[in-house]
Coordinates of C-alpha atoms and ligand atoms in Angstrom, one line a residue:
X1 CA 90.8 91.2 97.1
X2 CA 89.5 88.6 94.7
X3 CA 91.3 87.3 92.0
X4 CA 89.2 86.4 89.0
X5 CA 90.2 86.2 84.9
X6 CA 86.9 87.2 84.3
X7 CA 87.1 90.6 86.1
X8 CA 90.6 91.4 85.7
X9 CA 90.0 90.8 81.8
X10 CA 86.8 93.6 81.7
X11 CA 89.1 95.5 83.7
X12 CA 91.9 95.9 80.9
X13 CA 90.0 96.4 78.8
X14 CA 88.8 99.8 80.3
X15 CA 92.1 101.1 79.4
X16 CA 93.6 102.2 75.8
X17 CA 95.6 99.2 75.7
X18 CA 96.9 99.0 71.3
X19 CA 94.4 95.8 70.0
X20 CA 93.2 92.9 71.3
X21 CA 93.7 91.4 74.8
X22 CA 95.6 88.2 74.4
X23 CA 96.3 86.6 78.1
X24 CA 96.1 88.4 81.4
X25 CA 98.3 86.6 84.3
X26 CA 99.8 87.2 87.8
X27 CA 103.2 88.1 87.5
X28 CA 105.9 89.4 89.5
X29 CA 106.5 89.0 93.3
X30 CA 105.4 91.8 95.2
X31 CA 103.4 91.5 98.4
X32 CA 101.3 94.2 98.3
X33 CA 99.3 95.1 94.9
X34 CA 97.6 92.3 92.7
X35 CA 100.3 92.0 89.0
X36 CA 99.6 90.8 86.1
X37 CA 101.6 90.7 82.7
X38 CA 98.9 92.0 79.9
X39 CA 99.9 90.6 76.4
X40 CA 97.4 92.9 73.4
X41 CA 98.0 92.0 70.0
X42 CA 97.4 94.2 66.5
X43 CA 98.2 93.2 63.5
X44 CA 100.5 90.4 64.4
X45 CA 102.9 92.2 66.9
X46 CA 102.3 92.1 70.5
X47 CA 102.4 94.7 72.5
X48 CA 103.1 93.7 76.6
X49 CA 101.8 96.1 79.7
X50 CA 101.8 95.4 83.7
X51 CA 98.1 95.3 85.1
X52 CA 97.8 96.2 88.5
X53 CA 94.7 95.7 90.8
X54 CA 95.9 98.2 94.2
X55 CA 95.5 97.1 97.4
X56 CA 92.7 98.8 99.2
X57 CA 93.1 97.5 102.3
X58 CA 97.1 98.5 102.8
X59 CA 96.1 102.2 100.5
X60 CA 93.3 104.1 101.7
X61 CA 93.1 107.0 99.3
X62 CA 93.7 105.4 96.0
X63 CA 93.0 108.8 94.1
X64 CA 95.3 110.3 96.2
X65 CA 98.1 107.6 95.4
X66 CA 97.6 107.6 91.7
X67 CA 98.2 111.8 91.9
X68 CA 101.7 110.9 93.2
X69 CA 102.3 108.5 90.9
X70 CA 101.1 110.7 88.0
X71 CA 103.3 113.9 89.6
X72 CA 106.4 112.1 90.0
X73 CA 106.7 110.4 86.7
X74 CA 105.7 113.3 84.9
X75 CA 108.2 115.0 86.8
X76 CA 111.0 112.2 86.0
X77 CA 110.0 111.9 82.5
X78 CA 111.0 115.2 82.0
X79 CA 113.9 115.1 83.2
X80 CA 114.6 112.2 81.5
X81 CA 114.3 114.0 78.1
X82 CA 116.4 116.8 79.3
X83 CA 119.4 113.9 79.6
X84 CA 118.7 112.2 76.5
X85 CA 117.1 109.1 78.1
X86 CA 114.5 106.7 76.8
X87 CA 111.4 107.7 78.8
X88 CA 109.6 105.1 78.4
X89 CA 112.2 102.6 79.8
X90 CA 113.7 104.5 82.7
X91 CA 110.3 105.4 84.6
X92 CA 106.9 104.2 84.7
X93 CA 104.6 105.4 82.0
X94 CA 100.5 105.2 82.8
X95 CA 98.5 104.0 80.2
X96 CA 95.1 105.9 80.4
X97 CA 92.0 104.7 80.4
X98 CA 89.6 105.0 77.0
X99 CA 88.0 107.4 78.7
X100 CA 91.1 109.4 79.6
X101 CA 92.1 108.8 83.3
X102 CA 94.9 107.4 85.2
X103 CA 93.0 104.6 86.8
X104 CA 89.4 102.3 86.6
X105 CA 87.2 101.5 89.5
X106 CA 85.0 98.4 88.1
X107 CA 81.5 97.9 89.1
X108 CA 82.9 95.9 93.0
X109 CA 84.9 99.2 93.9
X110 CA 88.1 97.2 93.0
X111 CA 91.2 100.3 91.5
X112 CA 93.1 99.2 88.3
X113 CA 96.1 100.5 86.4
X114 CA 98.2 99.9 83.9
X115 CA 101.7 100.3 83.0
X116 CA 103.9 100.1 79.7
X117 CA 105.5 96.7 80.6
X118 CA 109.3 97.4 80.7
X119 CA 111.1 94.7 78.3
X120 CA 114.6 93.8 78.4
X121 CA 114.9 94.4 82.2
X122 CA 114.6 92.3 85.5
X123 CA 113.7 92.5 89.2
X124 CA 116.0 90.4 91.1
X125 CA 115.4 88.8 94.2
X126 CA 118.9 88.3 95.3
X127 CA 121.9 89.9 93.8
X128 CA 123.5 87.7 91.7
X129 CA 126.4 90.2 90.8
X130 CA 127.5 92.9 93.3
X131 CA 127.9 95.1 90.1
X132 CA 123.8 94.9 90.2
X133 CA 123.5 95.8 93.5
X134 CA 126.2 99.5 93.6
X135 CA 124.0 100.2 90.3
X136 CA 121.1 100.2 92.6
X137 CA 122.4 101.9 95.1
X138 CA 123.3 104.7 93.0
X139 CA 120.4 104.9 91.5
X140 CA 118.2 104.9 94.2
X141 CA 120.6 107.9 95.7
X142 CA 119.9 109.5 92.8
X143 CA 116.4 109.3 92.8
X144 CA 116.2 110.8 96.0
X145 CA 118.1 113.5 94.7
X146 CA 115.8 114.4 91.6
X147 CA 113.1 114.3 94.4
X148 CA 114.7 116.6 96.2
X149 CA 113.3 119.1 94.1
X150 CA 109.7 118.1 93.5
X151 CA 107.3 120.1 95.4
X152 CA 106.5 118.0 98.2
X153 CA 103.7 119.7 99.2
X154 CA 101.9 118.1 96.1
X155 CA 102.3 114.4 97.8
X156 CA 99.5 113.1 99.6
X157 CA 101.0 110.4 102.6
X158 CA 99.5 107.4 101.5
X159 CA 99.9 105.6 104.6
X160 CA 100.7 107.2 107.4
X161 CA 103.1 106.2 110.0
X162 CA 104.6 104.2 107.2
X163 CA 108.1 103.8 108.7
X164 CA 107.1 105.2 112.0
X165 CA 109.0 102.5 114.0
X166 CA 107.4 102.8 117.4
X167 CA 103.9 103.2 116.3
X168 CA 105.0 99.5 114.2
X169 CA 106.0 98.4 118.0
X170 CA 102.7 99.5 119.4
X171 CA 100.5 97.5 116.9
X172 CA 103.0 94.6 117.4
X173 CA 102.4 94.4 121.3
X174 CA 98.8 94.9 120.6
X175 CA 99.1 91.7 118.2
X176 CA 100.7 90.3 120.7
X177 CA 97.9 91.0 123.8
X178 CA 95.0 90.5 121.5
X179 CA 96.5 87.0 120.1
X180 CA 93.4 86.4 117.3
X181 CA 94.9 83.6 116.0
X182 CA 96.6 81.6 119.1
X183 CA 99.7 82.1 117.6
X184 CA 101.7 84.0 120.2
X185 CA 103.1 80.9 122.3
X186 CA 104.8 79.9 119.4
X187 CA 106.9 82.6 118.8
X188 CA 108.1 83.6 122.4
X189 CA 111.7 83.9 121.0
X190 CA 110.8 86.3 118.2
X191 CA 108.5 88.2 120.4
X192 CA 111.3 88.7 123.2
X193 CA 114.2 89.4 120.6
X194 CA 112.0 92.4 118.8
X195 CA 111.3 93.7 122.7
X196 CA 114.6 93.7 123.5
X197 CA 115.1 96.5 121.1
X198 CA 112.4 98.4 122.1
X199 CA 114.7 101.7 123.1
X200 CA 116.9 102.1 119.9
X201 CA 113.5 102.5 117.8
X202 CA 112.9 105.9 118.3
X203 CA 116.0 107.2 117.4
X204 CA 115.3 108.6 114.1
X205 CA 112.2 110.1 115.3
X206 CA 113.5 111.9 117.9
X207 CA 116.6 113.2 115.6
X208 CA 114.1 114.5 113.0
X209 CA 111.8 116.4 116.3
X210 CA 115.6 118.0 117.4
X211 CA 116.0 119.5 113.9
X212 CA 119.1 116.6 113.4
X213 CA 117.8 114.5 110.6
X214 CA 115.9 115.8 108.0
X215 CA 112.7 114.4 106.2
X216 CA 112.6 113.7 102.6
X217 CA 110.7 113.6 99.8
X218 CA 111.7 109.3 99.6
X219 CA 110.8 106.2 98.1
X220 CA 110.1 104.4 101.2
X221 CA 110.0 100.7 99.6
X222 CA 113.8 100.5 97.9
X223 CA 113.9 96.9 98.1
X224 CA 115.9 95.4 95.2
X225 CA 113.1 93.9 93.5
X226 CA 111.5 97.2 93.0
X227 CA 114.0 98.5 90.6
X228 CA 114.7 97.3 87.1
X229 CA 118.7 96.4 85.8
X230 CA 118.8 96.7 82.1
X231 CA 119.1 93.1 80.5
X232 CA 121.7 94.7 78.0
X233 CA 123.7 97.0 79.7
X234 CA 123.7 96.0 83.2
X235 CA 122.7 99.3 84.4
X236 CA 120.1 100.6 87.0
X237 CA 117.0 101.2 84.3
X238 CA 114.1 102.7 85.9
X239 CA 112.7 102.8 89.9
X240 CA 109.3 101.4 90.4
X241 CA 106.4 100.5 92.7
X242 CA 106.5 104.3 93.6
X243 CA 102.9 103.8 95.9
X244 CA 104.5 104.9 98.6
X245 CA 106.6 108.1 97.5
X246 CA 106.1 110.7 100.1
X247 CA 108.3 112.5 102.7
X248 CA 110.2 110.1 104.9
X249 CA 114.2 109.8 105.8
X250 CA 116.9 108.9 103.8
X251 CA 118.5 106.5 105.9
X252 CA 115.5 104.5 105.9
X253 CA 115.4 104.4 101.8
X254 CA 119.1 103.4 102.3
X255 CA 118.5 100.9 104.8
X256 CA 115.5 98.8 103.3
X257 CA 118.0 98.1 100.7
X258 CA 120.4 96.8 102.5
X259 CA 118.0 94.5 104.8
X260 CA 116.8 92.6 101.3
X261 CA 120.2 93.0 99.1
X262 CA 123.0 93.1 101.2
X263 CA 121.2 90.0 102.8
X264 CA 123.0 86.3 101.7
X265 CA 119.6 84.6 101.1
X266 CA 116.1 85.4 100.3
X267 CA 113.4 87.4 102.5
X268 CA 111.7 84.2 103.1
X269 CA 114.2 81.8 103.5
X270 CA 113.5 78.4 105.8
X271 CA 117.0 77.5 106.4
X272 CA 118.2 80.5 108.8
X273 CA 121.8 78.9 108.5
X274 CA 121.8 80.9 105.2
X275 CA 121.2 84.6 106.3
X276 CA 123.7 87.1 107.1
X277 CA 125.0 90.3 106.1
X278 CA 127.2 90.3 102.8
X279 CA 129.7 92.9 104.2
X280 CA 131.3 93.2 100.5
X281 CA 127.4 93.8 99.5
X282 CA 127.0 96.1 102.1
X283 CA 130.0 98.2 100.9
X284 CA 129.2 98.4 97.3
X285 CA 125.2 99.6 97.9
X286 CA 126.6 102.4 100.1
X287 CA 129.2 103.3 97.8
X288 CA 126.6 103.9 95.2
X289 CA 124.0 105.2 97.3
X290 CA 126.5 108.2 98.4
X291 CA 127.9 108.3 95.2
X292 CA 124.2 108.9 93.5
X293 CA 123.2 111.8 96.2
X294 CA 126.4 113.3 94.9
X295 CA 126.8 115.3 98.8
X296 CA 123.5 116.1 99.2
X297 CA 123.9 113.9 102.9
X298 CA 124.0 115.7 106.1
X299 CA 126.9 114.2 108.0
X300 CA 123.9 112.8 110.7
X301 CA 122.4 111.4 107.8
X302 CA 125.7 109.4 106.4
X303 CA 126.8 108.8 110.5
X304 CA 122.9 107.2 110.8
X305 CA 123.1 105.3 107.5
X306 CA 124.2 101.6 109.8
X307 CA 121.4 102.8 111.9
X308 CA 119.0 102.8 108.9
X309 CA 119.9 99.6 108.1
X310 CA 119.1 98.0 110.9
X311 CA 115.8 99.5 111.9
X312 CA 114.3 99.3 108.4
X313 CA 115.3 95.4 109.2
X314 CA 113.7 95.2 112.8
X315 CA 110.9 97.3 111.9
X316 CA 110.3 94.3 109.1
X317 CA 110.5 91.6 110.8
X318 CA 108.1 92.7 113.5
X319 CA 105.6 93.8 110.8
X320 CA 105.8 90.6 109.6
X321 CA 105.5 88.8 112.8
X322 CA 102.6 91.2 113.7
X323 CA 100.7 90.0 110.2
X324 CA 101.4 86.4 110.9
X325 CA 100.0 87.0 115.0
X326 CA 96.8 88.9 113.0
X327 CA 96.5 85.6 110.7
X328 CA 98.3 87.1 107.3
X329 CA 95.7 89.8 106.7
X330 CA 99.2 92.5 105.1
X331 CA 101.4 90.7 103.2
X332 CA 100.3 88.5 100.7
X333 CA 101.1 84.9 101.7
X334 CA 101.7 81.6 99.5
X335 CA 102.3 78.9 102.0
X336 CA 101.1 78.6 106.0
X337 CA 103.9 80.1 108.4
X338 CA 105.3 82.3 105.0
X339 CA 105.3 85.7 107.3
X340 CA 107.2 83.7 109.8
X341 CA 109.7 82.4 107.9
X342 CA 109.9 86.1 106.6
X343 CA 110.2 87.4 110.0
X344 CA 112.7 85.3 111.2
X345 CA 115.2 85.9 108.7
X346 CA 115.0 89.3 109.1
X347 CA 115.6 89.1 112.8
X348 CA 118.4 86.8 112.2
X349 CA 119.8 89.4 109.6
X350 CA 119.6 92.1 112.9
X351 CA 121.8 89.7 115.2
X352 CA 124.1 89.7 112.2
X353 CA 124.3 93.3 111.7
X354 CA 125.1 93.4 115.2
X355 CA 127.9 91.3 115.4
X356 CA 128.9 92.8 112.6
X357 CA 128.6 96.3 113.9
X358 CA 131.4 98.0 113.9
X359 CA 132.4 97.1 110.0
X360 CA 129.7 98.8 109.1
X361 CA 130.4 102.0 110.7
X362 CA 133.7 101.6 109.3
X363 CA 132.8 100.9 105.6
X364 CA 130.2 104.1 105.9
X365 CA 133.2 106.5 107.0
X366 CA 135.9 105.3 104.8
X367 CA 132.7 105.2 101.5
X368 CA 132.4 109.1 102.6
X369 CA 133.0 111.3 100.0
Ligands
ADP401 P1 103.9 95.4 94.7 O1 103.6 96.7 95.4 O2 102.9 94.4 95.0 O3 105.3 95.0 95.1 P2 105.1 96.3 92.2 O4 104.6 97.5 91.6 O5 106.4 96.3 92.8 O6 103.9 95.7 93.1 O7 105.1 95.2 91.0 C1 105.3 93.8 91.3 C2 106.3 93.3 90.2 O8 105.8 93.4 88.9 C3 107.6 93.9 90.2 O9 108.5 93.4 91.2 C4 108.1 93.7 88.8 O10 108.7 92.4 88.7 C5 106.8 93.7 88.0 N1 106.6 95.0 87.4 C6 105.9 96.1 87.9 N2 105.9 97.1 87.0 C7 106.5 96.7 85.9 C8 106.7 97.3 84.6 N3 106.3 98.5 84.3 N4 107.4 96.6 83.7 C9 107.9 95.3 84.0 N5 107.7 94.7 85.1 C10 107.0 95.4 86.1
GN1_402 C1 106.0 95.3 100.7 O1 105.0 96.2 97.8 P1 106.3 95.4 98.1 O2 106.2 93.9 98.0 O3 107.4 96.0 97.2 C2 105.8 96.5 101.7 C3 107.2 97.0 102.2 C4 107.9 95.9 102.8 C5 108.1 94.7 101.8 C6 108.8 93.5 102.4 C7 103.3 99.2 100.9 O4 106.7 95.8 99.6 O5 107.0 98.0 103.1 O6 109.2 96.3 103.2 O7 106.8 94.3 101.3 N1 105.1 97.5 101.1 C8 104.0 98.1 101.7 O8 109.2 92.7 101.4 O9 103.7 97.8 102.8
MG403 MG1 107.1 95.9 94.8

């Protein structure tokens, strides 16, 4: 994907954005989509809006994706209304093209959207007060919930396999084998440590094929920067980067939020000495999380939630250390060695859950409503 002012500028201005296009620049740290903070002005007010170039790489069927996208906020929106929210704060809102649709394709095949920018609200990276974090929890619980009842069969699977945790172990062995870059010798210990777990990775797999777990209509990527906390009131405000809403288990949704927020430094940390599980952290997340599917758990599901945790952690490590073996061709990268340093302090946050085993399981059953 090529980054250019010039084409990301024509780009906005496909869409019925209010005046005139001020500055267009990246914003925001996600690894995946190309953001950018669009500031329009008309008649001496500004008026802000998130431009997105999506990855076409990492999202096959972009016209598939944006019909999620377009369902489910829909979907929230109303409800939203029904409570007596602010719907243009607490989900996403597209802004549609001058023409009337949800997204552009420019003249290089490149897919655009934009988004009413949501002011007076941030993304953290790390929790900075655990307050933030059970807020999340709960509201991520309770998203799950109001998905519970949108008709699945309306969700295209934008990537399939997405938290399938073998088939992430068979690309990472075939990383491995095929060894494009020469990197392999390097990372012997990594490469042993994520094949030592090789067995516990189809647990939730083979739970779901028994009829034990059930699958979800789920976010799939609840990591704490991908949901806003209200500036003002401290609360959970809206859920977002929803490309990747489709059936999937709730232990994983649950888990991929602990892995970055229950986690005592950043994903990409250098200075491993810093990682480990914030057990306090741990506790308030699943407090809320329970709290906001208000007993809509199977007991499997709440028994599996440690589980969750610490495959959503594995399986993220080794996706990063497969990206680094294929030479950083996933996750967007901003220094040499960045998906290493990202997979190795997630694989030190695994040997820390796994000291730290049995507190977990405790905190679940004593959270249990
Ligand atoms: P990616 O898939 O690359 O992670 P996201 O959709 O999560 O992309 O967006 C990246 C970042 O942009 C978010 O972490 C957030 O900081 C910011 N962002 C996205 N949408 C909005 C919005 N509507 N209002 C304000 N900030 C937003
Ligand atoms: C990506 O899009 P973003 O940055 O929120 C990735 C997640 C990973 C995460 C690791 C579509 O999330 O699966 O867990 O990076 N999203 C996709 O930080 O692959
Ligand atoms: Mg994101």
């Amino acid at each position: 994907m090529e980054d250019n002012v010039a084409r990301r500028i024509a780009a906005a201005e496909a869409f019925a954005v209010k005046g005139e296009i001020k500055s267009c620049e990246p914003y925001g740290s996600g690894h995946i989509n190309r953001t950018f903070l669009l500031i329009c002005e008309e008649e001496g007010r500004e008026y802000p809006y998130i431009l997105q170039q999506m990855n076409q790489e990492v999202f096959k069927d972009i016209p598939g994706l944006m019909q999620n996208v377009k369902g489910v906020t829909t979907f929230l929106r109303r409800q939203i209304v029904d409570h007596g929210g602010d719907p243009d704060r607490e989900t996403l809102n597209l802004v549609l093209t001058k023409d009337g649709r949800d997204y552009h394709q420019d003249t290089w095949g490149d897919f655009w959207r934009v988004y009413l920018f949501i002011a007076g609200a941030t993304c953290y990276n790390l929790v900075e007060r655990p307050e933030d974090f059970y807020q999340s929890g709960k509201a991520f619980g309770r998203f799950q919930r109001l998905l519970a009842d949108f008709p699945a069969e309306r969700l295209t699977e934008t990537i399939p396999h997405f938290h399938d945790t073998p088939a992430r172990f068979a690309a990472f062995q075939k990383a491995v084998e095929e060894d494009c870059r020469g990197r392999a010798g390097q990372v012997e210990a990594e490469i042993r440590f994520i094949r030592e777990r090789e067995e516990e990775m189809g647990l939730a797999l083979r739970l779901q094929q028994e009829g034990k777990l059930p699958l979800r209509v789920s976010h799939n990527d609840t990591k704490l920067n991908n949901i806003m906390i209200d500036d003002a009131t401290g609360q959970a405000l809206c859920i977002i980067d929803l490309d990747t809403i489709m059936p999937g288990f709730s232990i994983f949704d649950y888990g991929d939020s602990i892995r970055f927020g229950a986690n005592t430094a950043k994903e990409d940390e250098e200075d491993l000495s810093k990682v480990s599980l914030s057990l306090p952290l741990f506790e308030v997340y699943t407090r809320g999380f329970l709290e906001g599917s208000e007993g809509r758990l199977t007991e499997t599901e709440i028994r599996m939630l440690p589980y969750g945790a610490k495959m959503m952690t594995l399986e993220c490590g080794m996706r990063f250390l497969t990206d680094h073996l294929m030479g950083d061709v996933y996750f967007h990268i901003s220094r040499e060695g960045h998906n290493l340093d990202r997979c190795r302090t997630q694989l030190a946050l695994v040997a820390d859950m796994e000291k730290k085993w049995a507190d977990m399981e405790r905190i679940v059953r004593s959270d249990q409503p």
